[in-house]
CSV table of C-alpha atoms and ligand atoms in Angstrom, one decimal:
chain,number,residue,atom,x,y,z
A,279,MET,CA,-3.1,51.5,22.1
A,280,GLU,CA,-3.2,52.1,25.9
A,281,GLN,CA,-7.0,52.8,25.7
A,282,LEU,CA,-7.5,49.5,23.8
A,283,ILE,CA,-5.6,47.4,26.3
A,284,GLU,CA,-7.3,49.1,29.2
A,285,LEU,CA,-10.8,48.5,27.7
A,286,LEU,CA,-10.0,44.9,26.8
A,287,ARG,CA,-8.7,44.2,30.4
A,288,GLY,CA,-12.0,45.5,31.7
A,289,GLY,CA,-13.8,42.4,30.5
A,290,LEU,CA,-11.0,39.8,30.3
A,291,PRO,CA,-8.8,38.1,32.9
A,292,ALA,CA,-5.2,39.5,32.9
A,293,GLU,CA,-3.7,36.4,31.5
A,294,ALA,CA,-6.1,36.5,28.5
A,295,VAL,CA,-4.6,39.8,27.2
A,296,ILE,CA,-1.1,39.5,25.8
A,297,THR,CA,0.9,42.5,24.8
A,298,ASP,CA,4.5,41.2,25.0
A,299,PRO,CA,5.7,41.7,21.4
A,300,ASP,CA,7.9,38.6,21.6
A,301,VAL,CA,4.8,36.6,22.3
A,302,THR,CA,2.4,38.4,20.0
A,303,ALA,CA,4.8,38.0,17.1
A,304,GLY,CA,4.2,34.3,17.3
A,305,TYR,CA,0.6,34.8,16.4
A,306,ALA,CA,1.3,36.9,13.3
A,307,HIS,CA,0.8,34.3,10.6
A,308,ASP,CA,-0.5,30.9,9.7
A,309,MET,CA,1.4,28.2,7.7
A,310,ALA,CA,1.1,29.7,4.2
A,311,SER,CA,4.3,30.9,2.6
A,312,PHE,CA,4.6,34.3,0.9
A,313,CYS,CA,1.7,36.0,2.5
A,314,GLU,CA,2.3,39.3,4.2
A,315,ALA,CA,1.6,39.4,8.0
A,316,GLY,CA,1.3,42.6,10.0
A,317,THR,CA,2.1,43.2,13.7
A,318,PRO,CA,-0.8,42.7,16.1
A,319,ALA,CA,-1.4,45.3,18.8
A,320,VAL,CA,-2.5,42.6,21.2
A,321,VAL,CA,-3.5,38.9,21.3
A,322,VAL,CA,-6.6,37.9,23.3
A,323,LEU,CA,-7.4,34.4,24.5
A,324,PRO,CA,-11.0,34.5,25.7
A,325,ARG,CA,-12.6,31.5,27.5
A,326,THR,CA,-16.3,32.5,27.3
A,327,VAL,CA,-18.8,33.8,24.8
A,328,GLU,CA,-19.3,37.0,26.9
A,329,GLN,CA,-15.5,37.6,26.8
A,330,VAL,CA,-15.6,37.3,22.9
A,331,GLN,CA,-18.6,39.8,22.9
A,332,HIS,CA,-16.6,42.2,25.1
A,333,VAL,CA,-13.6,42.0,22.6
A,334,MET,CA,-15.9,42.7,19.6
A,335,ARG,CA,-17.7,45.6,21.4
A,336,THR,CA,-14.3,47.1,22.3
A,337,ALA,CA,-13.1,46.7,18.7
A,338,THR,CA,-16.2,48.3,17.3
A,339,GLU,CA,-16.0,51.2,19.8
A,340,LEU,CA,-12.4,51.9,18.9
A,341,ARG,CA,-12.6,50.8,15.3
A,342,VAL,CA,-9.8,48.2,15.7
A,343,PRO,CA,-9.6,45.3,13.2
A,344,VAL,CA,-9.9,41.8,14.6
A,345,VAL,CA,-8.3,38.7,13.2
A,346,PRO,CA,-9.9,35.4,14.5
A,347,GLN,CA,-7.5,32.5,14.8
A,348,GLY,CA,-7.7,28.8,15.5
A,349,ALA,CA,-4.5,26.7,15.4
A,350,ARG,CA,-3.0,28.8,12.6
A,351,SER,CA,-2.5,25.7,10.5
A,352,GLY,CA,-4.2,27.4,7.5
A,353,LEU,CA,-2.4,27.4,4.1
A,354,SER,CA,-3.7,30.7,2.6
A,355,GLY,CA,-2.7,33.4,5.0
A,356,ALA,CA,-6.4,33.8,6.1
A,357,ALA,CA,-5.4,33.9,9.8
A,358,ASN,CA,-2.5,36.4,9.3
A,359,ALA,CA,-2.5,39.4,11.5
A,360,SER,CA,-2.9,42.9,10.1
A,361,ASP,CA,-1.0,45.9,11.5
A,362,GLY,CA,-2.4,47.1,14.8
A,363,CYS,CA,-5.1,44.4,15.0
A,364,ILE,CA,-6.5,42.4,17.9
A,365,VAL,CA,-5.6,38.7,17.3
A,366,LEU,CA,-8.6,36.9,18.7
A,367,SER,CA,-7.4,33.3,19.3
A,368,LEU,CA,-10.2,30.9,20.1
A,369,VAL,CA,-8.0,28.0,21.2
A,370,LYS,CA,-8.9,28.3,24.9
A,371,MET,CA,-12.5,27.8,24.1
A,372,ASP,CA,-12.0,24.0,23.7
A,373,ALA,CA,-14.8,22.3,25.5
A,374,ILE,CA,-16.9,19.5,24.0
A,375,LEU,CA,-20.3,20.6,25.4
A,376,GLU,CA,-22.4,17.6,24.4
A,377,ILE,CA,-22.3,14.4,22.4
A,378,ASN,CA,-25.8,13.1,21.8
A,379,PRO,CA,-26.1,9.6,20.2
A,380,VAL,CA,-29.9,9.9,19.7
A,381,ASP,CA,-29.8,13.2,17.8
A,382,ARG,CA,-26.4,12.2,16.4
A,383,ILE,CA,-24.9,15.7,17.1
A,384,ALA,CA,-22.0,17.1,19.0
A,385,VAL,CA,-22.1,20.6,20.4
A,386,VAL,CA,-18.6,22.1,20.7
A,387,GLU,CA,-16.7,25.3,21.3
A,388,PRO,CA,-14.5,26.5,18.4
A,389,GLY,CA,-11.1,25.7,19.8
A,390,VAL,CA,-11.7,21.9,20.0
A,391,VAL,CA,-9.0,20.1,18.0
A,392,ASN,CA,-10.5,18.0,15.1
A,393,ALA,CA,-8.8,14.7,16.2
A,394,VAL,CA,-9.8,15.2,19.9
A,395,LEU,CA,-13.5,15.5,18.8
A,396,SER,CA,-13.1,12.4,16.5
A,397,ARG,CA,-11.7,10.3,19.3
A,398,ALA,CA,-14.3,11.6,21.8
A,399,VAL,CA,-17.3,10.7,19.5
A,400,ALA,CA,-15.7,7.4,18.7
A,401,GLU,CA,-16.1,6.4,22.3
A,402,HIS,CA,-19.9,6.7,21.7
A,403,GLY,CA,-19.8,4.6,18.5
A,404,LEU,CA,-20.1,7.8,16.5
A,405,TYR,CA,-18.0,9.4,13.7
A,406,TYR,CA,-17.2,13.0,12.8
A,407,PRO,CA,-16.0,12.5,9.2
A,408,PRO,CA,-14.2,15.8,8.1
A,409,ASP,CA,-10.5,14.9,8.7
A,410,PRO,CA,-8.0,17.3,7.3
A,411,SER,CA,-4.5,15.9,7.2
A,412,SER,CA,-3.7,18.5,9.9
A,413,TRP,CA,-6.4,17.0,12.2
A,414,GLU,CA,-4.1,16.6,15.2
A,415,GLN,CA,-3.6,20.3,15.1
A,416,CYS,CA,-6.4,22.2,13.5
A,417,THR,CA,-9.6,23.4,15.3
A,418,ILE,CA,-13.2,23.1,14.5
A,419,GLY,CA,-13.5,26.9,14.4
A,420,GLY,CA,-10.7,26.9,11.8
A,421,ASN,CA,-12.3,24.0,9.9
A,422,ILE,CA,-15.5,26.0,9.7
A,423,GLY,CA,-13.7,29.2,8.8
A,424,THR,CA,-12.0,27.4,5.8
A,425,ALA,CA,-14.8,24.8,5.0
A,426,SER,CA,-12.1,22.1,5.4
A,427,GLY,CA,-12.0,18.8,3.6
A,428,GLY,CA,-9.8,15.9,4.3
A,429,LEU,CA,-9.1,12.3,3.4
A,430,CYS,CA,-12.5,10.6,3.9
A,431,CYS,CA,-14.5,13.4,2.1
A,432,VAL,CA,-14.7,11.3,-1.1
A,433,LYS,CA,-17.3,9.2,0.7
A,434,TYR,CA,-18.5,11.4,3.6
A,435,GLY,CA,-18.3,15.0,2.3
A,436,VAL,CA,-16.7,18.1,3.7
A,437,THR,CA,-17.2,20.3,6.8
A,438,ALA,CA,-20.1,22.3,5.3
A,439,GLU,CA,-22.2,19.1,5.3
A,440,TYR,CA,-21.7,18.6,9.0
A,441,VAL,CA,-22.4,22.1,10.4
A,442,LEU,CA,-26.0,22.2,11.5
A,443,GLY,CA,-26.0,25.3,13.6
A,444,LEU,CA,-23.8,28.0,15.0
A,445,ASP,CA,-23.5,30.7,17.6
A,446,VAL,CA,-21.7,33.6,16.2
A,447,VAL,CA,-20.5,36.8,17.8
A,448,LEU,CA,-21.1,39.6,15.3
A,449,ALA,CA,-18.8,42.6,14.7
A,450,ASP,CA,-20.8,44.8,17.1
A,451,GLY,CA,-20.8,42.1,19.8
A,452,ARG,CA,-24.4,40.8,19.3
A,453,LEU,CA,-24.8,37.1,19.5
A,454,LEU,CA,-26.5,35.4,16.5
A,455,SER,CA,-27.8,31.8,16.6
A,456,THR,CA,-28.2,30.1,13.3
A,457,GLY,CA,-29.5,26.8,12.1
A,458,ARG,CA,-30.7,23.9,14.2
A,459,SER,CA,-30.1,20.8,16.2
A,460,THR,CA,-32.7,18.8,14.3
A,461,ALA,CA,-32.2,16.3,11.5
A,462,LYS,CA,-34.1,18.7,9.1
A,463,GLY,CA,-34.9,22.4,9.0
A,464,VAL,CA,-35.6,25.0,6.3
A,465,ALA,CA,-36.6,28.1,8.3
A,466,GLY,CA,-35.3,31.1,6.5
A,467,TYR,CA,-32.1,31.7,4.6
A,468,ASP,CA,-29.3,29.3,5.4
A,469,LEU,CA,-27.0,31.6,7.4
A,470,THR,CA,-25.2,28.6,8.9
A,471,ARG,CA,-23.8,27.7,5.5
A,472,LEU,CA,-22.8,31.4,4.9
A,473,PHE,CA,-20.4,31.3,7.8
A,474,VAL,CA,-18.8,28.0,6.6
A,475,GLY,CA,-15.8,29.1,4.5
A,476,ALA,CA,-16.2,32.8,5.4
A,477,GLU,CA,-12.6,32.9,6.8
A,478,GLY,CA,-13.6,34.9,9.9
A,479,SER,CA,-14.8,37.8,7.7
A,480,LEU,CA,-18.5,37.7,8.9
A,481,GLY,CA,-18.4,36.9,12.6
A,482,ILE,CA,-16.7,34.9,15.3
A,483,VAL,CA,-17.9,31.3,15.7
A,484,VAL,CA,-18.2,30.6,19.4
A,485,ARG,CA,-20.3,27.4,19.4
A,486,ALA,CA,-21.1,24.8,16.7
A,487,VAL,CA,-23.7,22.0,16.4
A,488,LEU,CA,-22.1,19.3,14.3
A,489,ALA,CA,-23.8,16.3,12.7
A,490,LEU,CA,-22.3,12.9,13.5
A,491,LYS,CA,-22.6,9.5,11.7
A,492,PRO,CA,-22.5,6.0,13.2
A,493,GLN,CA,-18.9,4.7,13.3
A,494,PRO,CA,-18.3,2.8,10.1
A,495,PRO,CA,-16.3,-0.5,10.0
A,496,GLN,CA,-12.5,-0.1,9.9
A,497,GLN,CA,-11.2,0.6,6.4
A,498,LEU,CA,-8.9,-1.6,4.5
A,499,ALA,CA,-6.6,-0.1,1.8
A,500,LEU,CA,-4.6,-0.9,-1.3
A,501,ALA,CA,-1.7,0.8,-3.0
A,502,ALA,CA,-1.5,0.9,-6.8
A,503,GLU,CA,1.7,2.0,-8.6
A,504,PHE,CA,1.3,3.8,-12.0
A,505,PRO,CA,3.7,4.8,-14.7
A,506,SER,CA,2.3,8.3,-14.9
A,507,VAL,CA,0.1,10.6,-12.7
A,508,ALA,CA,-2.3,10.9,-15.6
A,509,SER,CA,-2.8,7.1,-15.7
A,510,ALA,CA,-3.6,7.2,-12.0
A,511,GLY,CA,-6.1,10.0,-12.8
A,512,THR,CA,-7.7,7.7,-15.4
A,513,ALA,CA,-8.0,5.0,-12.8
A,514,VAL,CA,-9.8,7.4,-10.5
A,515,LYS,CA,-12.2,8.2,-13.3
A,516,GLU,CA,-12.9,4.5,-13.9
A,517,ILE,CA,-13.4,3.7,-10.2
A,518,MET,CA,-16.0,6.5,-9.8
A,519,ALA,CA,-17.7,5.7,-13.1
A,520,GLY,CA,-17.9,2.0,-12.0
A,521,GLY,CA,-20.1,3.1,-9.1
A,522,HIS,CA,-17.6,2.3,-6.4
A,523,VAL,CA,-17.7,4.3,-3.1
A,524,PRO,CA,-14.2,4.2,-1.6
A,525,SER,CA,-13.8,5.8,1.9
A,526,LEU,CA,-10.5,7.2,0.6
A,527,LEU,CA,-8.9,7.7,-2.8
A,528,GLU,CA,-5.6,9.6,-2.6
A,529,LEU,CA,-2.7,10.1,-4.8
A,530,MET,CA,1.0,10.9,-4.3
A,531,ASP,CA,3.5,11.4,-7.1
A,532,ARG,CA,7.1,10.3,-7.2
A,533,THR,CA,8.4,13.6,-5.7
A,534,THR,CA,6.0,13.3,-2.8
A,535,LEU,CA,6.8,9.6,-2.2
A,536,ARG,CA,10.5,10.4,-2.0
A,537,ALA,CA,9.8,13.4,0.3
A,538,VAL,CA,7.7,11.2,2.7
A,539,ASN,CA,10.4,8.5,2.7
A,540,GLU,CA,13.0,11.1,3.5
A,541,MET,CA,11.0,12.5,6.3
A,542,ALA,CA,9.7,9.3,7.9
A,543,GLN,CA,11.5,6.3,6.3
A,544,MET,CA,8.1,4.7,5.3
A,545,GLY,CA,9.5,2.5,2.6
A,546,LEU,CA,7.1,3.8,-0.1
A,547,PRO,CA,8.0,2.8,-3.7
A,548,GLU,CA,10.2,5.5,-5.2
A,549,SER,CA,10.6,4.2,-8.7
A,550,THR,CA,6.9,4.6,-9.5
A,551,GLU,CA,5.6,7.9,-11.0
A,552,ALA,CA,2.4,7.8,-8.9
A,553,LEU,CA,0.9,5.9,-6.1
A,554,LEU,CA,-2.9,5.7,-5.7
A,555,LEU,CA,-4.3,4.7,-2.3
A,556,ALA,CA,-7.9,3.4,-2.2
A,557,ALA,CA,-9.7,2.2,0.9
A,558,PHE,CA,-13.1,0.8,1.7
A,559,ASP,CA,-15.0,0.6,5.0
A,560,THR,CA,-17.7,-1.6,3.6
A,561,PRO,CA,-18.9,-5.0,5.0
A,562,ASP,CA,-16.6,-6.8,2.5
A,563,PRO,CA,-13.7,-4.4,1.9
A,564,ALA,CA,-11.5,-7.1,0.4
A,565,ALA,CA,-14.0,-7.7,-2.4
A,566,ASP,CA,-14.3,-4.0,-3.1
A,567,LEU,CA,-10.5,-3.6,-3.2
A,568,ALA,CA,-10.2,-6.6,-5.6
A,569,ALA,CA,-12.6,-4.9,-8.0
A,570,VAL,CA,-10.9,-1.6,-7.8
A,571,GLY,CA,-7.5,-3.3,-8.1
A,572,GLU,CA,-8.6,-4.7,-11.5
A,573,LEU,CA,-9.7,-1.2,-12.7
A,574,CYS,CA,-6.3,0.1,-11.6
A,575,LYS,CA,-4.5,-2.6,-13.7
A,576,ALA,CA,-6.8,-1.8,-16.7
A,577,ALA,CA,-5.7,1.8,-16.4
A,578,GLY,CA,-2.1,0.8,-16.5
A,579,ALA,CA,-1.1,0.1,-12.9
A,580,THR,CA,2.2,-1.9,-12.8
A,581,GLU,CA,1.6,-3.1,-9.2
A,582,VAL,CA,-1.4,-3.4,-7.0
A,583,VAL,CA,-0.7,-4.3,-3.4
A,584,PRO,CA,-3.5,-4.7,-0.9
A,585,ALA,CA,-2.7,-4.0,2.7
A,586,GLU,CA,-2.4,-7.1,4.8
A,587,ASP,CA,-4.5,-5.8,7.7
A,588,PHE,CA,-6.0,-2.7,9.2
A,589,ALA,CA,-2.7,-1.7,10.8
A,590,GLU,CA,-1.0,-1.6,7.5
A,591,SER,CA,-3.9,0.3,6.0
A,592,GLU,CA,-3.4,2.9,8.7
A,593,LEU,CA,0.3,3.2,7.9
A,594,LEU,CA,-0.6,4.1,4.3
A,595,LEU,CA,-2.9,6.8,5.5
A,596,GLN,CA,-0.2,8.2,7.8
A,597,ALA,CA,2.1,8.4,4.9
A,598,ARG,CA,-0.5,10.4,2.9
A,599,ARG,CA,-1.0,12.7,5.9
A,600,LEU,CA,2.7,13.5,5.9
A,601,ALA,CA,2.8,14.5,2.2
A,602,LEU,CA,2.4,18.3,2.7
A,603,PRO,CA,4.9,18.7,5.5
A,604,ALA,CA,7.3,16.4,3.7
A,605,LEU,CA,7.1,18.4,0.5
A,606,GLU,CA,7.6,21.6,2.4
A,607,VAL,CA,11.0,20.6,3.6
A,608,LEU,CA,12.2,19.5,0.2
A,609,LYS,CA,13.4,23.0,-0.8
A,610,SER,CA,13.7,26.2,1.2
A,611,ALA,CA,10.2,27.5,0.0
A,612,THR,CA,7.0,26.1,-1.4
A,613,MET,CA,3.7,27.5,-2.7
A,614,ILE,CA,0.8,25.1,-2.3
A,615,ASP,CA,-1.9,25.0,-4.9
A,616,ASP,CA,-5.4,23.7,-4.0
A,617,VAL,CA,-7.1,23.4,-7.4
A,618,CYS,CA,-10.2,21.2,-7.5
A,619,VAL,CA,-11.6,20.0,-10.8
A,620,PRO,CA,-14.5,17.7,-11.8
A,621,ARG,CA,-13.2,14.2,-11.3
A,622,SER,CA,-13.6,13.6,-15.0
A,623,GLN,CA,-10.9,16.3,-15.6
A,624,LEU,CA,-8.4,15.0,-13.0
A,625,ALA,CA,-6.1,13.3,-15.5
A,626,ALA,CA,-6.0,16.5,-17.6
A,627,LEU,CA,-5.2,18.6,-14.6
A,628,LEU,CA,-2.4,16.3,-13.6
A,629,GLU,CA,-1.0,16.1,-17.1
A,630,GLY,CA,-1.1,19.9,-17.4
A,631,THR,CA,0.6,20.4,-14.1
A,632,ALA,CA,3.4,18.1,-15.2
A,633,ALA,CA,3.8,20.2,-18.4
A,634,ILE,CA,3.8,23.4,-16.4
A,635,ALA,CA,6.6,22.0,-14.2
A,636,GLU,CA,8.6,21.0,-17.2
A,637,LYS,CA,8.1,24.4,-19.0
A,638,HIS,CA,9.4,26.3,-15.9
A,639,ASP,CA,12.1,23.8,-15.1
A,640,LEU,CA,10.7,23.4,-11.5
A,641,THR,CA,10.0,20.6,-9.1
A,642,ILE,CA,6.3,20.5,-8.4
A,643,GLY,CA,5.3,17.6,-6.1
A,644,VAL,CA,1.7,16.6,-6.3
A,645,CYS,CA,-0.4,15.0,-3.7
A,646,ALA,CA,-4.2,14.9,-4.1
A,647,HIS,CA,-7.5,14.0,-2.7
A,648,ALA,CA,-7.9,12.3,-6.0
A,649,GLY,CA,-11.4,11.0,-5.5
A,650,ASP,CA,-12.6,14.6,-5.0
A,651,GLY,CA,-10.6,15.9,-8.0
A,652,ASN,CA,-8.8,18.1,-5.4
A,653,THR,CA,-5.0,18.4,-6.1
A,654,HIS,CA,-2.2,20.0,-4.1
A,655,PRO,CA,0.6,20.8,-6.5
A,656,VAL,CA,3.4,22.0,-4.3
A,657,VAL,CA,5.8,24.3,-6.2
A,658,CYS,CA,9.3,24.0,-4.6
A,659,PHE,CA,11.8,26.7,-5.1
A,660,ASP,CA,14.6,28.8,-3.7
A,661,PRO,CA,13.3,32.3,-2.8
A,662,GLY,CA,16.9,33.6,-2.9
A,663,ASP,CA,17.0,32.8,-6.6
A,664,GLN,CA,15.0,35.6,-8.1
A,665,ASP,CA,14.5,33.9,-11.5
A,666,GLU,CA,13.4,30.6,-9.9
A,667,ALA,CA,11.0,32.5,-7.5
A,668,ALA,CA,9.4,34.3,-10.5
A,669,ARG,CA,9.0,31.0,-12.3
A,670,ALA,CA,7.5,29.5,-9.2
A,671,ARG,CA,4.9,32.3,-8.9
A,672,ALA,CA,4.1,31.9,-12.7
A,673,SER,CA,3.6,28.2,-12.4
A,674,PHE,CA,1.5,28.5,-9.3
A,675,ASP,CA,-0.8,30.9,-11.2
A,676,GLU,CA,-0.8,28.8,-14.4
A,677,ILE,CA,-2.1,25.8,-12.4
A,678,MET,CA,-5.0,27.9,-11.1
A,679,ALA,CA,-5.7,29.1,-14.6
A,680,LEU,CA,-5.7,25.5,-15.9
A,681,GLY,CA,-8.1,24.5,-13.1
A,682,LEU,CA,-10.5,27.2,-14.0
A,683,GLU,CA,-10.3,26.2,-17.7
A,684,LEU,CA,-11.1,22.7,-16.8
A,685,GLY,CA,-14.3,23.8,-15.0
A,686,GLY,CA,-12.8,23.7,-11.5
A,687,THR,CA,-12.1,26.1,-8.7
A,688,ILE,CA,-9.0,27.8,-7.4
A,689,THR,CA,-9.5,26.4,-4.0
A,690,GLY,CA,-11.1,23.1,-3.0
A,691,GLU,CA,-10.4,23.4,0.8
A,692,HIS,CA,-7.6,25.7,1.9
A,693,GLY,CA,-9.5,28.9,1.2
A,694,VAL,CA,-8.6,32.2,-0.5
A,695,GLY,CA,-7.0,34.2,2.4
A,696,LEU,CA,-4.3,36.4,1.0
A,697,LEU,CA,-2.7,33.9,-1.3
A,698,LYS,CA,-5.5,33.6,-3.9
A,699,LYS,CA,-7.2,37.0,-3.5
A,700,GLU,CA,-6.5,38.1,-7.1
A,701,TRP,CA,-7.9,34.9,-8.3
A,702,LEU,CA,-11.2,35.0,-6.5
A,703,ALA,CA,-12.6,37.8,-8.6
A,704,ARG,CA,-11.6,35.8,-11.7
A,705,GLU,CA,-13.5,32.8,-10.5
A,706,LEU,CA,-16.6,34.5,-9.2
A,707,GLY,CA,-17.1,37.2,-11.9
A,708,PRO,CA,-18.4,40.7,-11.3
A,709,VAL,CA,-22.0,40.0,-10.3
A,710,SER,CA,-21.2,37.4,-7.7
A,711,LEU,CA,-18.3,39.5,-6.4
A,712,GLU,CA,-20.5,42.6,-5.9
A,713,LEU,CA,-23.1,40.5,-4.1
A,714,GLN,CA,-20.5,38.9,-1.8
A,715,ARG,CA,-19.0,42.3,-1.0
A,716,GLY,CA,-22.6,43.5,-0.1
A,717,ILE,CA,-23.0,40.5,2.3
A,718,LYS,CA,-19.7,41.4,3.9
A,719,ARG,CA,-20.9,45.0,4.4
A,720,THR,CA,-24.2,43.8,5.9
A,721,PHE,CA,-22.4,41.7,8.6
A,722,ASP,CA,-19.4,44.0,9.1
A,723,PRO,CA,-20.3,47.6,8.0
A,724,LEU,CA,-17.1,49.0,9.6
A,725,GLY,CA,-14.9,46.4,7.9
A,726,LEU,CA,-13.3,45.3,11.1
A,727,LEU,CA,-13.4,41.5,10.7
A,728,ASN,CA,-10.3,40.0,9.2
A,729,PRO,CA,-9.8,42.9,6.8
A,730,GLY,CA,-7.9,42.4,3.6
A,731,LYS,CA,-8.8,38.7,3.3
A,732,LEU,CA,-10.8,37.2,0.5
A,733,PHE,CA,-11.5,40.3,-1.5
B,193,FAD,C1,0.2,19.7,7.2
B,193,FAD,C2,-1.1,20.3,6.8
B,193,FAD,C3,-2.0,19.5,6.2
B,193,FAD,C4,-3.3,20.1,5.9
B,193,FAD,N1,-4.2,19.3,5.3
B,193,FAD,C5,-5.5,19.8,5.1
B,193,FAD,C6,-6.5,18.9,4.5
B,193,FAD,O1,-6.3,17.7,4.3
B,193,FAD,N2,-7.7,19.5,4.2
B,193,FAD,C7,-7.9,20.8,4.5
B,193,FAD,O2,-9.0,21.3,4.3
B,193,FAD,N3,-7.0,21.6,5.0
B,193,FAD,C8,-5.8,21.1,5.3
B,193,FAD,N4,-4.8,21.9,5.9
B,193,FAD,C9,-5.1,23.4,6.1
B,193,FAD,C10,-5.6,23.7,7.5
B,193,FAD,O3,-5.2,22.8,8.5
B,193,FAD,C11,-7.1,23.9,7.5
B,193,FAD,O4,-7.4,25.0,6.7
B,193,FAD,C12,-7.7,24.1,8.9
B,193,FAD,O5,-9.1,24.0,8.8
B,193,FAD,C13,-7.3,25.3,9.6
B,193,FAD,O6,-7.7,25.2,11.0
B,193,FAD,P1,-7.0,26.1,12.1
B,193,FAD,O7,-7.6,25.8,13.4
B,193,FAD,O8,-5.5,26.0,12.0
B,193,FAD,O9,-7.5,27.6,11.6
B,193,FAD,P2,-6.6,28.9,11.3
B,193,FAD,O10,-5.6,28.6,10.3
B,193,FAD,O11,-6.2,29.5,12.6
B,193,FAD,O12,-7.8,29.8,10.7
B,193,FAD,C14,-8.3,29.5,9.4
B,193,FAD,C15,-9.4,30.5,9.1
B,193,FAD,O13,-10.5,30.4,9.9
B,193,FAD,C16,-10.8,31.6,10.7
B,193,FAD,N5,-11.2,31.2,12.0
B,193,FAD,C17,-10.6,30.4,12.9
B,193,FAD,N6,-11.3,30.3,14.0
B,193,FAD,C18,-12.5,30.9,13.8
B,193,FAD,C19,-13.7,31.2,14.5
B,193,FAD,N7,-13.8,30.6,15.7
B,193,FAD,N8,-14.6,31.9,14.0
B,193,FAD,C20,-14.5,32.5,12.8
B,193,FAD,N9,-13.4,32.3,12.0
B,193,FAD,C21,-12.4,31.5,12.5
B,193,FAD,C22,-9.5,32.4,10.6
B,193,FAD,O14,-9.7,33.8,10.7
B,193,FAD,C23,-9.0,32.0,9.2
B,193,FAD,O15,-9.6,32.7,8.3
B,193,FAD,C24,-3.5,21.4,6.2
B,193,FAD,C25,-2.6,22.2,6.8
B,193,FAD,C26,-1.3,21.6,7.1
B,193,FAD,C27,-0.3,22.5,7.8
């Protein structure tokens, strides 16, 4: 331990090496419930690429595990410390190095907060689409680590589609550059994509080249009330089959609506079983909303209420962004699923989730990036009640099993981390698992990078 700290201090400023256990304990875990977290030996907060390289060289020399962290807003335990590890927090590397309107790229350090980047590029008439609900908090490094999605992904896609190139410090301290700054490029294997969603298990992202789009027009939204979550799921199917391209298509069930109202007094309708939010940023959003409103009615919507203006549309979005934190305070504990199915199977997944909640006599609030088929059933329970906690775990697992049965995935955007480790093998199968473990060994032969996560 003493040798570790001494060596780290040799290449880092004094304030960048934290050993006070009261402070380091604060870096032990992300926002996922029920994932074990160890006690870090030290937390380091480098400001330069060279400092990150120094940390990794030291870790390799002394064989100390390293857990990279962004804002620790992750929901799978992927940023949780392991015992005796170096927590490598990238939050101080938060410079936007370049915004280039001609090449339509931004070059950033990993600690840049998602919303800060979004606002900065907007000043140039540009748009960085991936927008997790946690965007005011989460970092680009974390977004790359978990391959984040968000609200506007139904039209604009997820983080993976916007990462063009990376600088990555490898386990032994070497600096790897992947990808490109060009609009096209097919030289060699796509190592950039390999790092997106790797959960810090292959290397430390220290710089990213991100693709930007021209700023679209402001979006206008509507809210449609449904008598069941499944009928809202059917509306989603019809909207997508009808060739519509909403910039947002989100769902909140009754439990979620109540929770959001309780947290923020938003005045959302609580008597409805499901609220579908649709938005368009097209040249004539009102016409698009009218067409989608008709499809909602045909699928059983009892009320379709278009927002009066852009400000009201933004309020609806804010309500949706509050869904997860609001559900988390409903009961003393929650487990958040992240199952994503083909859109055509959304209604079946929602119906099945409701049946699982009933079978286990549990409250499971559902919010969803419905247009992506990506649902977040939030299992609420009291951990002090052993029977209820066991039923919660069982229902959490049954929802993932249902997702796989329906041709989906156990995680659309939150990642595997510790929470869904057992399920990864089931989804990948033995051949893929063996190859993936081989990739891990190639990049990290000593197994020092974020050990115990994913596999
Ligand atoms: C209220 C709330 C709402 C959310 N909504 C969404 C949503 O809509 N969509 C969504 O996708 N997620 C959502 N999330 C989950 C979370 O915000 C995302 O996973 C986010 O991308 C994590 O970013 P972070 O900076 O907090 O990373 P962390 O949680 O600190 O880390 C995440 C992973 O990335 C790795 N990592 C971090 N930085 C680096 C780096 N520089 N190099 C290599 N690896 C690194 C970590 O080791 C870890 O494996 C939400 C979370 C909360 C709390």
